[in-house]
Structure formats: structure tokens, C-alpha cells
Amino acid sequence: MPPDFEHPKPAASWETRAYWEGCGRHELVLQRCDDCGSVQHRPRAICASCLSSAVSHFVASGRGRVYTYTITRQNGVPPFRDALPYVLAYVDLEEGPRLMTNIVGCDPEEVSIGQEVVVDFQDVDASDLGEAGGSFAVPRFRPA
Amino acid sequence: MSLAGSIAIAGVHEHETRWAPDKTELQIMAESARGALADCGLGLGDVDGLFAASMSMGAMGTVSLSEYLNIKPRYLDGTNIGGSSFVAHVNHAAAAIHAGLCEVALVLYGSTAASNALAIGTGMGGGGRDPNGAFIGPYGMTTVGSYALVAQRHMHLYGTRSEQLAEISVAMRKHASLNPNAKMRKPISVDDVLESRMISDPLHLLDCCIISDGGGAVVVTSLERARDLAKAPVVLLGCGEAVAHQEIGSPDLLTLAAKQSGEHAFGMAGVSHDDVDFCTIYDSFTITVLATLENLGFCKPGEGGDFVSGGRIALGGALPVNPDGGGLSNNHPGMRGIFLVIEATRQLRGECGERQVQGASLGLAHGTGGTIGALHSGATLILGRD
């Protein structure tokens, strides 16, 4: 199994803070519009379906399936260059949204489209991010 | 008079350089401008519209470029939507000329991507301070990787094979072997592509475009004025632009911006796919060509693998693509869109020598900007003879 790597720290704004804080609690948080019911990812201050500002967060199951993936074998940028080969993927969540992520916890050659996966969080030190800092994590997925 | 059929490309120039450690980006743009203006017999004093973008131009970019060239255009457009920008600039220039806001538009690009050792495919990204980019940055998406996500999905859904993608590289290299200015001219085989090292599955090294220095220029004006200039006008018949992105978490990675921009361009031009004699398509990677051909409607979704096989997109085939050798073999100085317009124009003028598409009277240029596995733009032009 290739070495895991420390994900770069996600930059957060007040619009996306709830997502990263949710990850810090090891909860995958999505948005739903209180007015039209639309579920959206990535998080933002308005509903991109009806422009309502009444957007709430809910905790997703963290289960999904691989939509597509690639085994990255060349990347000159740290920390990724020290973690080759690693798997970049899109995962379809049970709740609908499709999100970009990494598949970890298995040999890259074992990943396949349609594979069932579950969320796996890596805590990141965000203590330098002021009030928002201290409890972020990056969501990745591993075979279910 | 409608825009379609009333605007023309009057002058073009592709900078000869592929390696220019002794030149600056602005210098390459200016030298390209000199070539394109000479091509049509105009001077710098005739230029009253300036359109440009580059890897380093930011805010004030076209203002600085105006100063470098010592011109005072009455219309400026620094639209930067990635590598497709220059195809879009031609569209925008046509609109501005049609509206009477300028008369002679100069579109410019220059780059020293290779001599600056920019690892565009596998050496950029990785985080940054943009909260909107934080949903990609932590995961190590390379440029190649983004396109590879699309290729993998296409193979899974439709059984597309690496051998079929390789046919695209082989055709581009064959074309480049006929282009004296091309950077990579030694013919390659399907096996050469398959045996080259894997960069991001399923894309091998030879599925990826090269990196070069270079630049180019295009002069756009009214068809009426172009008829009085040095070269036969190439007429804008249709155009379109589009974006494709994450769609609040439901991107269909196989639906490219090309679908929307292509439909618009074909509708405007009033021509059918069978009328098109050749295409210039941004070939950042082999999958880009295959997916773009499907989305433009030259074949159905899933049929791209068969479509590009058997030499169909090579010179002598039913639909030659990138007779200059494209970004896979001719040149790729970071943002390649301007060369799509330049080669389409040269083909329609019939001045391409050994790589000339016989009887070329209608061509389609399509640029992609950004990466198709995350978010991207598309711009389409349909061009014909006067």
C-alpha cells in the first residue's frame, strides 16, 4: 500500500466554514435549501437553484460509490510527489452530490468504478486560521 | 446585416519559435503582431481593438500590452477563460466590429512556458488560499489527472480502448512530420504510445501534449474591408461559447462545454457536420479530442473511439483534425487556442503545402480552457471561404 500523505490545509471562508468544521467532527456535511429542497455541494451562501438565502446543513451518510478515478503516477508538487501513486476520484454520495476526493486505505490497483466506499477523515492542524481554526479535517474515502 | 458572414479573419501569424529563453512574453506577442499585420498588409496604426490573454497577464494586462505596442485602441478585451480564450476573442472581436466599436481587431498570445520550465501537466496546483479551490486543492488533482478522470469514465461506460486514444497521437505526429516548424516530427506508432510511461491512468506520456514556447496573432476585421487586403478573407460563419463545471455536485464529466458552444455555432452557421472539411480541436490530451468530437456532434456519445480509428482524423481521412500537428506534436505554449484559429485560416486559404487538406472550404475550430474533469470553458468557430 502506498504511503498516505498529509493533505494541504483547506482554505476556508465563512461560506465554507461549516463544511470544514463538520469534517473536523468527522461528519460529512451537505447543504439543503429550506425553500426549494435542493441539495448542493460545494457549500455557498445562497441556493444555486432558487437563490434563496435559507440554506441549512445536514449530515450525510458518508457512503457512496466511485464514479471515476485515476491513479496519479506523476506530480511534482509536495506533498503529493512523496505519495505516488495515489488515487484521485469522484465519489457519488448516497444523498446525490458527486465530489472530488482521494481513495485511500487500499492498493490503488484495487480501485474500480462502482466500488462502494465510505468517508474517512484526516485531521489537519488549522490552529493558524483564527477563530475558524483548530478542528478541520479533509474527507477522503476508503473501500466499504 | 447579421454578424454571421460579415466578419473575416484577414491576417494570421504563428511565431516560429518553440524555445525562446532569449525572449519575453510581450516580445513574442509583438513579433507575432508584426507577422499577422504584414500577412494582411495592415500596420500597427490601423489597429483599434486589442484582445489578449496569457499565463501571466492579470488585471491591466491589455493596458500594459497597449503601452508596449504604443497603441491606443478604442476597444480592449482581456477575457481569460483558459486556453480557449483566443477562439473566444475572435467571437468577441466579431461582435465588437459588427457593433461598430472597432474595425481592426488584433488578437495576441505569447508564452515562454517551456523555457520557464513550467510543468503545466503535473507540477501546478496543490492548494493555495482560495476557499473555492479547497474542494480540489487537498486532493492533488493534476491537469493530466483531471482529463484522466474523463478518459477512465469513458472507457468504463463505452469500452473505449487505449489503442483508440493512441490513434489520435499517431495522427497528430504524422501531421507534425509534414510541418517544418513542429517541435516533435519523428513519426510514432500506437505501440509507442502504449509503451510510454503512464502519467495518470489511463493517460500515457504520449497521450499528453508537449510544452513549448511560442505565440501567435490574428487580425479580425469586416469582410468588406478584408476583401481589400492582401490575403483571401476567411469568413466567420458561426460561433459559440460555453462553460461546464461542478453543477452543485452533479457534473456529468462526459458532457463538455463543446456541446453547447458547438450547437450554437452550427445553428448560427446553418451548416451540417457533413459540410465540415476539417477541424482544429484543442488536443491537450488524446481524450480531449475524442470527447470534443462527440460533444460537437461528429459522432454519438460513446462512438468516439471508433470514430478516431482507422485514420479518419488523419490527413487523407474523412475528417482531418489539427493538420499542423496540434498541441500533441506541433506546439503547446500553455494556452493553445490561438493556433486553432491560425491553422484553420491557413487551411482555408490553401497555403499549407504538404499538410494541406485538399478542397478545404469549411473548417471548425474548438478551444477548451481549464480542465474537463473539474471545470472548463469551450469556444467554437465555424469558418469558411469568401
Short mmCIF file of C-alpha atoms in Angstrom, two decimals:
data_model
loop_
_atom_site.label_atom_id
_atom_site.label_comp_id
_atom_site.label_asym_id
_atom_site.label_seq_id
_atom_site.Cartn_x
_atom_site.Cartn_y
_atom_site.Cartn_z
CA MET A 1 0.00 0.00 0.00
CA PRO A 2 1.43 3.44 -0.92
CA PRO A 3 2.19 5.89 1.87
CA ASP A 4 -0.64 8.12 2.99
CA PHE A 5 0.08 11.82 2.73
CA GLU A 6 -0.87 14.92 4.64
CA HIS A 7 -3.42 16.85 2.64
CA PRO A 8 -2.75 20.55 2.13
CA LYS A 9 -4.79 22.57 4.55
CA PRO A 10 -8.10 23.63 3.01
CA ALA A 11 -8.61 27.38 2.84
CA ALA A 12 -11.99 28.32 4.33
CA SER A 13 -14.27 31.31 4.13
CA TRP A 14 -17.32 31.95 6.25
CA GLU A 15 -19.38 30.39 3.47
CA THR A 16 -17.49 27.08 3.60
CA ARG A 17 -16.51 27.01 7.27
CA ALA A 18 -19.42 24.79 8.37
CA TYR A 19 -18.30 22.12 5.91
CA TRP A 20 -14.72 22.00 7.20
CA GLU A 21 -15.86 22.24 10.82
CA GLY A 22 -18.20 19.33 10.16
CA CYS A 23 -15.28 17.38 8.79
CA GLY A 24 -13.41 18.30 11.97
CA ARG A 25 -16.17 16.47 13.90
CA HIS A 26 -15.81 13.62 11.36
CA GLU A 27 -19.21 14.41 9.87
CA LEU A 28 -19.67 14.93 6.14
CA VAL A 29 -21.96 17.97 5.94
CA LEU A 30 -24.02 18.96 2.91
CA GLN A 31 -26.39 21.86 2.27
CA ARG A 32 -30.12 21.72 1.59
CA CYS A 33 -32.31 24.68 0.65
CA ASP A 34 -35.16 25.27 3.12
CA ASP A 35 -37.27 26.81 0.36
CA CYS A 36 -36.84 24.53 -2.68
CA GLY A 37 -35.29 21.42 -1.12
CA SER A 38 -32.29 21.36 -3.46
CA VAL A 39 -29.17 19.63 -2.11
CA GLN A 40 -25.93 21.31 -3.14
CA HIS A 41 -22.18 20.86 -2.90
CA ARG A 42 -19.83 22.78 -2.68
CA PRO A 43 -21.32 24.93 0.08
CA ARG A 44 -22.22 28.54 -0.57
CA ALA A 45 -24.24 31.35 0.97
CA ILE A 46 -27.18 31.01 -1.41
CA CYS A 47 -29.13 28.21 -3.00
CA ALA A 48 -27.84 28.00 -6.57
CA SER A 49 -31.20 26.55 -7.65
CA CYS A 50 -33.55 29.30 -6.40
CA LEU A 51 -31.22 32.00 -4.96
CA SER A 52 -32.75 31.67 -1.50
CA SER A 53 -30.54 32.54 1.44
CA ALA A 54 -32.34 29.97 3.62
CA VAL A 55 -29.70 27.25 3.30
CA SER A 56 -29.28 24.66 6.07
CA HIS A 57 -26.69 21.98 6.71
CA PHE A 58 -27.30 18.29 7.32
CA VAL A 59 -25.03 15.34 8.00
CA ALA A 60 -24.68 12.93 5.08
CA SER A 61 -24.25 9.20 5.50
CA GLY A 62 -20.68 9.25 4.21
CA ARG A 63 -21.43 6.28 1.97
CA GLY A 64 -21.09 6.32 -1.79
CA ARG A 65 -19.72 4.74 -4.94
CA VAL A 66 -16.74 5.56 -7.13
CA TYR A 67 -17.94 7.47 -10.24
CA THR A 68 -14.49 7.64 -11.83
CA TYR A 69 -10.86 7.63 -10.71
CA THR A 70 -7.27 7.86 -11.89
CA ILE A 71 -4.06 6.54 -10.42
CA THR A 72 -1.78 9.58 -10.30
CA ARG A 73 1.77 8.48 -11.07
CA GLN A 74 3.45 11.84 -11.66
CA ASN A 75 3.06 15.05 -9.67
CA GLY A 76 5.97 17.30 -8.85
CA VAL A 77 4.16 19.22 -6.12
CA PRO A 78 4.69 18.37 -2.45
CA PRO A 79 3.20 16.61 -0.52
CA PHE A 80 1.78 14.60 -3.43
CA ARG A 81 5.15 13.88 -5.05
CA ASP A 82 6.07 11.84 -1.99
CA ALA A 83 2.83 9.83 -2.02
CA LEU A 84 2.85 8.46 -5.58
CA PRO A 85 0.97 6.55 -6.79
CA TYR A 86 -2.27 7.83 -5.28
CA VAL A 87 -5.89 7.72 -6.40
CA LEU A 88 -7.82 10.84 -7.41
CA ALA A 89 -11.53 10.13 -7.77
CA TYR A 90 -15.09 11.36 -7.85
CA VAL A 91 -17.49 9.67 -5.43
CA ASP A 92 -21.29 9.71 -5.79
CA LEU A 93 -22.75 10.14 -2.32
CA GLU A 94 -25.97 8.38 -1.35
CA GLU A 95 -27.54 11.81 -0.90
CA GLY A 96 -26.79 12.78 -4.51
CA PRO A 97 -23.79 15.08 -4.75
CA ARG A 98 -20.71 13.94 -6.62
CA LEU A 99 -17.48 15.15 -5.04
CA MET A 100 -13.80 15.05 -5.82
CA THR A 101 -11.68 13.14 -3.33
CA ASN A 102 -8.93 10.57 -2.86
CA ILE A 103 -9.46 6.85 -2.36
CA VAL A 104 -7.14 5.65 0.43
CA GLY A 105 -6.67 2.53 2.51
CA CYS A 106 -6.18 0.10 -0.37
CA ASP A 107 -3.81 -0.71 -3.20
CA PRO A 108 -4.55 1.82 -5.99
CA GLU A 109 -4.87 -1.06 -8.44
CA GLU A 110 -7.85 -2.38 -6.42
CA VAL A 111 -9.99 0.73 -7.01
CA SER A 112 -12.79 0.39 -9.57
CA ILE A 113 -15.73 2.39 -10.87
CA GLY A 114 -18.90 1.48 -8.97
CA GLN A 115 -16.94 0.35 -5.92
CA GLU A 116 -18.66 1.03 -2.58
CA VAL A 117 -16.72 3.42 -0.39
CA VAL A 118 -17.12 5.19 2.96
CA VAL A 119 -15.76 8.52 4.13
CA ASP A 120 -12.50 8.62 6.05
CA PHE A 121 -11.28 11.83 7.70
CA GLN A 122 -7.75 13.12 8.10
CA ASP A 123 -7.44 15.79 10.77
CA VAL A 124 -5.45 18.84 9.77
CA ASP A 125 -3.96 21.44 12.04
CA ALA A 126 -5.94 24.58 11.37
CA SER A 127 -4.94 26.40 14.52
CA ASP A 128 -3.47 29.25 12.48
CA LEU A 129 -6.79 30.02 10.84
CA GLY A 130 -8.01 32.22 13.68
CA GLU A 131 -11.46 31.68 15.10
CA ALA A 132 -12.31 29.16 12.42
CA GLY A 133 -9.25 27.08 13.16
CA GLY A 134 -8.44 24.13 15.35
CA SER A 135 -10.79 21.39 14.22
CA PHE A 136 -10.75 20.91 10.47
CA ALA A 137 -10.35 17.65 8.61
CA VAL A 138 -10.14 16.58 4.95
CA PRO A 139 -12.66 13.94 3.83
CA ARG A 140 -11.28 11.05 1.76
CA PHE A 141 -12.88 7.70 1.07
CA ARG A 142 -11.82 4.08 1.58
CA PRO A 143 -13.36 0.80 0.43
CA ALA A 144 -16.53 -0.02 2.39
CA MET B 1 -26.57 42.56 -41.88
CA SER B 2 -26.13 39.65 -39.50
CA LEU B 3 -22.83 39.02 -37.80
CA ALA B 4 -22.52 35.60 -39.41
CA GLY B 5 -20.96 36.08 -42.83
CA SER B 6 -19.97 39.73 -42.35
CA ILE B 7 -16.74 39.39 -40.34
CA ALA B 8 -13.45 37.94 -41.56
CA ILE B 9 -10.04 36.85 -40.41
CA ALA B 10 -7.68 38.91 -42.53
CA GLY B 11 -4.23 38.10 -41.14
CA VAL B 12 -2.59 35.41 -39.07
CA HIS B 13 0.88 34.56 -37.83
CA GLU B 14 2.22 31.64 -35.84
CA HIS B 15 5.50 32.54 -34.19
CA GLU B 16 8.22 30.19 -35.44
CA THR B 17 9.86 29.74 -32.06
CA ARG B 18 9.41 26.64 -29.91
CA TRP B 19 12.24 27.52 -27.48
CA ALA B 20 12.80 31.15 -26.62
CA PRO B 21 14.81 31.65 -23.42
CA ASP B 22 16.03 34.89 -25.01
CA LYS B 23 12.55 36.35 -25.49
CA THR B 24 9.81 37.76 -23.25
CA GLU B 25 6.11 37.05 -23.47
CA LEU B 26 5.37 40.62 -24.66
CA GLN B 27 8.14 40.38 -27.25
CA ILE B 28 6.64 37.19 -28.68
CA MET B 29 3.24 38.87 -28.83
CA ALA B 30 4.70 41.92 -30.61
CA GLU B 31 6.69 39.82 -33.09
CA SER B 32 3.54 37.80 -33.78
CA ALA B 33 1.58 41.03 -34.32
CA ARG B 34 4.22 42.16 -36.83
CA GLY B 35 3.78 38.89 -38.71
CA ALA B 36 -0.03 38.96 -38.80
CA LEU B 37 -0.21 42.63 -39.84
CA ALA B 38 2.33 42.01 -42.60
CA ASP B 39 0.32 38.98 -43.65
CA CYS B 40 -2.71 41.15 -44.46
CA GLY B 41 -0.90 44.36 -45.40
CA LEU B 42 -2.01 46.47 -42.45
CA GLY B 43 0.08 48.50 -39.99
CA LEU B 44 0.01 48.95 -36.25
CA GLY B 45 -1.72 52.29 -36.77
CA ASP B 46 -4.72 50.51 -38.25
CA VAL B 47 -5.34 48.51 -35.06
CA ASP B 48 -8.18 49.92 -32.96
CA GLY B 49 -9.18 46.80 -31.00
CA LEU B 50 -6.86 44.75 -28.79
CA PHE B 51 -7.65 41.26 -27.46
CA ALA B 52 -5.16 39.27 -25.41
CA ALA B 53 -4.62 36.86 -22.54
CA SER B 54 -1.62 34.92 -21.29
CA MET B 55 -0.34 32.72 -18.48
CA SER B 56 0.88 35.80 -16.61
CA MET B 57 -1.35 38.69 -17.71
CA GLY B 58 -3.69 39.78 -14.96
CA ALA B 59 -5.62 42.95 -14.33
CA MET B 60 -4.33 45.77 -16.54
CA GLY B 61 -2.80 43.20 -18.88
CA THR B 62 -4.17 44.62 -22.11
CA VAL B 63 -3.36 48.13 -20.88
CA SER B 64 0.29 47.19 -20.39
CA LEU B 65 0.30 45.47 -23.75
CA SER B 66 -1.09 48.64 -25.37
CA GLU B 67 1.79 50.58 -23.84
CA TYR B 68 4.35 48.02 -25.04
CA LEU B 69 2.98 48.30 -28.59
CA ASN B 70 2.45 52.06 -28.16
CA ILE B 71 -1.09 51.88 -29.47
CA LYS B 72 -4.29 53.45 -28.16
CA PRO B 73 -7.08 51.05 -29.11
CA ARG B 74 -10.69 52.10 -28.63
CA TYR B 75 -11.73 48.58 -27.66
CA LEU B 76 -9.98 46.32 -25.10
CA ASP B 77 -10.80 42.73 -24.18
CA GLY B 78 -8.64 40.77 -21.74
CA THR B 79 -11.04 37.86 -21.39
CA ASN B 80 -9.17 34.92 -19.91
CA ILE B 81 -11.19 31.68 -19.88
CA GLY B 82 -8.13 29.45 -20.25
CA GLY B 83 -6.68 28.06 -23.44
CA SER B 84 -9.89 28.66 -25.37
CA SER B 85 -9.60 32.43 -24.78
CA PHE B 86 -8.34 33.28 -28.25
CA VAL B 87 -11.15 31.47 -30.03
CA ALA B 88 -13.49 33.47 -27.78
CA HIS B 89 -11.54 36.64 -28.59
CA VAL B 90 -12.34 36.15 -32.27
CA ASN B 91 -16.02 35.80 -31.34
CA HIS B 92 -15.83 38.93 -29.20
CA ALA B 93 -13.93 40.84 -31.85
CA ALA B 94 -16.60 39.93 -34.39
CA ALA B 95 -19.30 41.28 -32.06
CA ALA B 96 -17.37 44.49 -31.43
CA ILE B 97 -16.68 45.06 -35.13
CA HIS B 98 -20.28 44.24 -36.02
CA ALA B 99 -21.44 46.76 -33.40
CA GLY B 100 -19.12 49.42 -34.81
CA LEU B 101 -16.99 49.62 -31.66
CA CYS B 102 -13.77 48.87 -33.51
CA GLU B 103 -12.75 48.00 -37.05
CA VAL B 104 -9.40 46.20 -36.96
CA ALA B 105 -9.01 43.81 -34.03
CA LEU B 106 -5.66 42.30 -33.08
CA VAL B 107 -5.73 39.06 -31.04
CA LEU B 108 -2.42 38.16 -29.37
CA TYR B 109 -0.79 35.40 -27.38
CA GLY B 110 2.79 34.78 -26.29
CA SER B 111 4.43 32.47 -23.80
CA THR B 112 7.79 31.13 -22.66
CA ALA B 113 6.22 28.17 -20.88
CA ALA B 114 8.95 25.72 -21.92
CA SER B 115 11.99 27.87 -21.22
CA ASN B 116 10.46 28.84 -17.88
CA ALA B 117 10.22 25.08 -17.14
CA LEU B 118 6.52 25.29 -16.33
CA ALA B 119 5.29 21.76 -15.54
CA ILE B 120 1.77 22.53 -16.65
CA GLY B 121 0.53 18.95 -16.64
CA THR B 122 1.95 17.61 -13.40
CA GLY B 123 3.54 20.44 -11.49
CA MET B 124 0.90 23.00 -10.67
CA GLY B 125 -1.86 23.31 -8.10
CA GLY B 126 -1.75 21.65 -4.74
CA GLY B 127 -3.68 24.01 -2.50
CA GLY B 128 -3.45 27.73 -2.18
CA ARG B 129 -5.57 30.20 -0.30
CA ASP B 130 -8.75 30.14 -2.38
CA PRO B 131 -11.71 28.81 -0.34
CA ASN B 132 -13.49 27.88 -3.57
CA GLY B 133 -10.49 25.86 -4.68
CA ALA B 134 -10.35 23.97 -1.39
CA PHE B 135 -12.67 21.29 -2.72
CA ILE B 136 -9.98 20.28 -5.23
CA GLY B 137 -6.68 21.51 -3.78
CA PRO B 138 -6.30 18.97 -0.96
CA TYR B 139 -6.60 16.04 -3.38
CA GLY B 140 -3.66 16.54 -5.72
CA MET B 141 -5.56 16.90 -9.00
CA THR B 142 -3.00 17.41 -11.76
CA THR B 143 -4.00 18.75 -15.16
CA VAL B 144 -3.38 15.30 -16.63
CA GLY B 145 -5.33 13.71 -13.78
CA SER B 146 -8.39 15.82 -14.43
CA TYR B 147 -8.54 14.67 -18.05
CA ALA B 148 -7.72 11.11 -16.99
CA LEU B 149 -10.88 11.06 -14.85
CA VAL B 150 -12.89 11.65 -18.03
CA ALA B 151 -10.95 9.06 -20.02
CA GLN B 152 -11.44 6.41 -17.33
CA ARG B 153 -15.19 7.06 -17.19
CA HIS B 154 -15.44 6.94 -20.98
CA MET B 155 -13.62 3.61 -21.09
CA HIS B 156 -15.84 2.20 -18.33
CA LEU B 157 -19.12 3.26 -19.97
CA TYR B 158 -18.29 2.58 -23.60
CA GLY B 159 -15.38 0.16 -23.69
CA THR B 160 -13.10 2.75 -25.29
CA ARG B 161 -9.54 1.41 -25.52
CA SER B 162 -6.10 2.95 -25.05
CA GLU B 163 -5.28 1.84 -28.61
CA GLN B 164 -8.05 4.12 -29.87
CA LEU B 165 -6.80 7.11 -27.88
CA ALA B 166 -3.30 6.36 -29.17
CA GLU B 167 -4.55 6.68 -32.76
CA ILE B 168 -5.07 10.38 -32.05
CA SER B 169 -1.42 10.87 -31.00
CA VAL B 170 -0.25 8.92 -34.03
CA ALA B 171 -2.31 11.10 -36.39
CA MET B 172 -1.09 14.35 -34.81
CA ARG B 173 2.53 13.22 -35.09
CA LYS B 174 2.02 12.24 -38.70
CA HIS B 175 0.73 15.76 -39.34
CA ALA B 176 3.64 17.34 -37.46
CA SER B 177 6.09 15.37 -39.60
CA LEU B 178 4.77 17.43 -42.53
CA ASN B 179 5.11 20.74 -40.65
CA PRO B 180 8.66 22.14 -40.76
CA ASN B 181 8.04 24.30 -37.66
CA ALA B 182 6.64 21.49 -35.48
CA LYS B 183 8.55 20.60 -32.31
CA MET B 184 8.08 16.82 -32.47
CA ARG B 185 8.32 15.45 -36.01
CA LYS B 186 9.50 11.83 -35.74
CA PRO B 187 6.57 9.52 -36.56
CA ILE B 188 5.26 7.32 -33.73
CA SER B 189 3.16 4.15 -33.63
CA VAL B 190 0.25 3.06 -31.47
CA ASP B 191 2.68 0.79 -29.62
CA ASP B 192 4.99 3.74 -28.93
CA VAL B 193 2.09 5.49 -27.19
CA LEU B 194 1.03 2.41 -25.22
CA GLU B 195 4.62 1.69 -24.17
CA SER B 196 5.30 5.24 -23.00
CA ARG B 197 5.13 5.60 -19.24
CA MET B 198 1.79 6.01 -17.51
CA ILE B 199 1.31 9.54 -16.13
CA SER B 200 -2.22 9.26 -14.75
CA ASP B 201 -4.17 6.14 -15.70
CA PRO B 202 -5.25 5.66 -18.44
CA LEU B 203 -3.20 8.51 -19.99
CA HIS B 204 0.38 7.73 -21.03
CA LEU B 205 3.12 10.26 -21.66
CA LEU B 206 2.33 10.27 -25.40
CA ASP B 207 -1.36 10.86 -24.70
CA CYS B 208 -0.27 14.27 -23.35
CA CYS B 209 0.53 17.47 -25.24
CA ILE B 210 4.05 18.78 -25.34
CA ILE B 211 5.20 22.04 -23.73
CA SER B 212 6.88 24.63 -25.93
CA ASP B 213 7.42 28.35 -26.13
CA GLY B 214 5.58 30.32 -28.76
CA GLY B 215 2.79 32.66 -29.62
CA GLY B 216 0.61 33.94 -32.38
CA ALA B 217 -1.56 36.72 -33.71
CA VAL B 218 -4.84 37.03 -35.58
CA VAL B 219 -6.25 40.12 -37.31
CA VAL B 220 -10.06 40.31 -37.47
CA THR B 221 -11.98 42.92 -39.46
CA SER B 222 -15.13 43.32 -41.51
CA LEU B 223 -15.43 41.09 -44.56
CA GLU B 224 -15.87 44.22 -46.62
CA ARG B 225 -12.52 45.63 -45.51
CA ALA B 226 -10.81 42.24 -45.61
CA ARG B 227 -11.62 41.95 -49.31
CA ASP B 228 -9.31 44.90 -49.96
CA LEU B 229 -6.39 43.38 -48.04
CA ALA B 230 -3.52 41.15 -49.10
CA LYS B 231 -4.90 37.66 -48.46
CA ALA B 232 -8.20 35.98 -49.25
CA PRO B 233 -10.58 36.59 -46.32
CA VAL B 234 -11.66 33.70 -44.12
CA VAL B 235 -15.26 34.31 -43.13
CA LEU B 236 -16.75 33.78 -39.67
CA LEU B 237 -19.94 31.80 -40.23
CA GLY B 238 -20.79 30.69 -36.71
CA CYS B 239 -19.53 30.92 -33.16
CA GLY B 240 -20.43 29.90 -29.64
CA GLU B 241 -19.10 29.81 -26.10
CA ALA B 242 -19.97 27.76 -23.05
CA VAL B 243 -18.84 26.66 -19.61
CA ALA B 244 -19.02 23.30 -17.86
CA HIS B 245 -18.48 22.93 -14.11
CA GLN B 246 -19.41 21.09 -10.93
CA GLU B 247 -23.13 21.93 -11.18
CA ILE B 248 -23.71 21.97 -7.38
CA GLY B 249 -22.35 18.45 -7.21
CA SER B 250 -23.66 16.71 -10.31
CA PRO B 251 -21.09 17.11 -13.08
CA ASP B 252 -21.51 14.70 -16.00
CA LEU B 253 -17.85 14.53 -16.92
CA LEU B 254 -18.63 13.31 -20.43
CA THR B 255 -20.72 16.38 -21.32
CA LEU B 256 -18.29 19.07 -22.35
CA ALA B 257 -18.80 22.78 -22.93
CA ALA B 258 -18.30 21.90 -26.61
CA LYS B 259 -21.83 20.50 -26.74
CA GLN B 260 -23.42 23.88 -26.06
CA SER B 261 -20.92 26.05 -27.95
CA GLY B 262 -20.97 23.68 -30.92
CA GLU B 263 -24.76 23.61 -31.15
CA HIS B 264 -24.80 27.39 -31.14
CA ALA B 265 -22.09 27.69 -33.77
CA PHE B 266 -23.71 25.14 -36.09
CA GLY B 267 -27.09 26.80 -35.67
CA MET B 268 -25.68 30.21 -36.47
CA ALA B 269 -23.72 28.98 -39.50
CA GLY B 270 -26.63 26.96 -40.86
CA VAL B 271 -24.32 24.15 -41.91
CA SER B 272 -24.27 20.46 -41.08
CA HIS B 273 -21.48 18.25 -39.81
CA ASP B 274 -21.09 16.68 -43.23
CA ASP B 275 -20.21 20.09 -44.64
CA VAL B 276 -17.15 20.42 -42.39
CA ASP B 277 -13.92 19.52 -44.22
CA PHE B 278 -11.57 19.59 -41.23
CA CYS B 279 -11.34 20.58 -37.57
CA THR B 280 -8.81 22.21 -35.33
CA ILE B 281 -9.53 20.92 -31.82
CA TYR B 282 -7.61 21.69 -28.64
CA ASP B 283 -5.69 18.45 -28.11
CA SER B 284 -4.31 18.96 -24.64
CA PHE B 285 -4.68 15.19 -24.30
CA THR B 286 -5.94 12.48 -26.61
CA ILE B 287 -9.18 12.18 -24.62
CA THR B 288 -9.84 15.89 -25.22
CA VAL B 289 -10.08 15.29 -28.96
CA LEU B 290 -12.27 12.18 -28.64
CA ALA B 291 -14.68 13.77 -26.16
CA THR B 292 -14.80 17.05 -28.08
CA LEU B 293 -15.68 15.30 -31.36
CA GLU B 294 -18.55 13.51 -29.57
CA ASN B 295 -19.81 16.68 -27.91
CA LEU B 296 -19.62 18.67 -31.14
CA GLY B 297 -21.86 16.00 -32.65
CA PHE B 298 -19.50 14.47 -35.21
CA CYS B 299 -20.40 11.11 -33.68
CA LYS B 300 -22.69 9.87 -30.93
CA PRO B 301 -21.61 9.65 -27.27
CA GLY B 302 -19.54 6.51 -26.90
CA GLU B 303 -18.65 6.26 -30.60
CA GLY B 304 -15.54 8.45 -30.34
CA GLY B 305 -13.17 5.50 -30.06
CA ASP B 306 -14.27 4.04 -33.36
CA PHE B 307 -14.55 7.48 -34.94
CA VAL B 308 -10.89 8.39 -34.39
CA SER B 309 -9.64 4.98 -35.55
CA GLY B 310 -8.53 3.83 -38.98
CA GLY B 311 -7.01 7.18 -39.92
CA ARG B 312 -10.32 9.03 -40.08
CA ILE B 313 -8.93 12.13 -38.34
CA ALA B 314 -5.56 11.98 -40.13
CA LEU B 315 -4.81 13.82 -43.37
CA GLY B 316 -6.45 11.86 -46.15
CA GLY B 317 -9.20 10.68 -43.78
CA ALA B 318 -12.82 11.78 -43.74
CA LEU B 319 -12.32 14.49 -41.11
CA PRO B 320 -8.70 15.58 -40.65
CA VAL B 321 -8.08 17.12 -37.22
CA ASN B 322 -5.19 19.51 -36.48
CA PRO B 323 -3.24 19.24 -39.73
CA ASP B 324 -0.44 21.27 -38.11
CA GLY B 325 0.24 18.52 -35.58
CA GLY B 326 -1.69 20.15 -32.76
CA GLY B 327 -0.57 20.51 -29.17
CA LEU B 328 0.38 16.85 -29.09
CA SER B 329 3.23 17.41 -31.55
CA ASN B 330 3.44 20.90 -33.10
CA ASN B 331 3.49 23.37 -30.23
CA HIS B 332 1.87 23.97 -26.88
CA PRO B 333 2.98 27.13 -25.13
CA GLY B 334 0.47 26.86 -22.29
CA MET B 335 -2.72 28.28 -23.83
CA ARG B 336 -3.06 26.92 -27.33
CA GLY B 337 -6.35 28.35 -28.61
CA ILE B 338 -4.87 30.92 -30.95
CA PHE B 339 -3.20 28.24 -33.08
CA LEU B 340 -6.58 26.60 -33.71
CA VAL B 341 -7.71 29.80 -35.42
CA ILE B 342 -4.40 30.31 -37.23
CA GLU B 343 -4.23 26.79 -38.70
CA ALA B 344 -7.92 26.82 -39.69
CA THR B 345 -7.31 30.11 -41.52
CA ARG B 346 -4.21 28.85 -43.30
CA GLN B 347 -6.01 25.67 -44.37
CA LEU B 348 -8.96 27.61 -45.77
CA ARG B 349 -6.54 29.81 -47.73
CA GLY B 350 -4.93 26.67 -49.14
CA GLU B 351 -1.41 27.68 -48.14
CA CYS B 352 -0.39 24.60 -46.13
CA GLY B 353 1.78 22.75 -48.63
CA GLU B 354 2.31 19.09 -47.77
CA ARG B 355 -0.19 19.17 -44.92
CA GLN B 356 -2.95 20.90 -46.90
CA VAL B 357 -6.45 19.40 -46.56
CA GLN B 358 -7.46 19.04 -50.18
CA GLY B 359 -10.52 21.11 -51.11
CA ALA B 360 -10.84 22.66 -47.63
CA SER B 361 -13.72 25.12 -47.79
CA LEU B 362 -15.31 24.80 -44.33
CA GLY B 363 -13.46 24.34 -41.05
CA LEU B 364 -14.36 24.20 -37.39
CA ALA B 365 -12.09 25.37 -34.57
CA HIS B 366 -12.83 24.42 -30.98
CA GLY B 367 -10.87 25.52 -27.95
CA THR B 368 -11.09 24.13 -24.43
CA GLY B 369 -9.91 26.13 -21.42
CA GLY B 370 -9.33 24.77 -17.94
CA THR B 371 -9.63 21.04 -17.31
CA ILE B 372 -12.55 18.89 -18.39
CA GLY B 373 -12.54 16.81 -15.21
CA ALA B 374 -13.18 19.82 -12.95
CA LEU B 375 -14.36 22.96 -14.71
CA HIS B 376 -13.72 24.33 -18.15
CA SER B 377 -14.77 26.68 -20.93
CA GLY B 378 -15.35 25.99 -24.59
CA ALA B 379 -15.36 28.26 -27.63
CA THR B 380 -16.27 27.21 -31.17
CA LEU B 381 -15.76 28.93 -34.51
CA ILE B 382 -17.03 27.80 -37.89
CA LEU B 383 -15.04 29.38 -40.70
CA GLY B 384 -15.37 29.34 -44.46
CA ARG B 385 -14.03 30.83 -47.65
CA ASP B 386 -15.36 34.08 -49.09
#
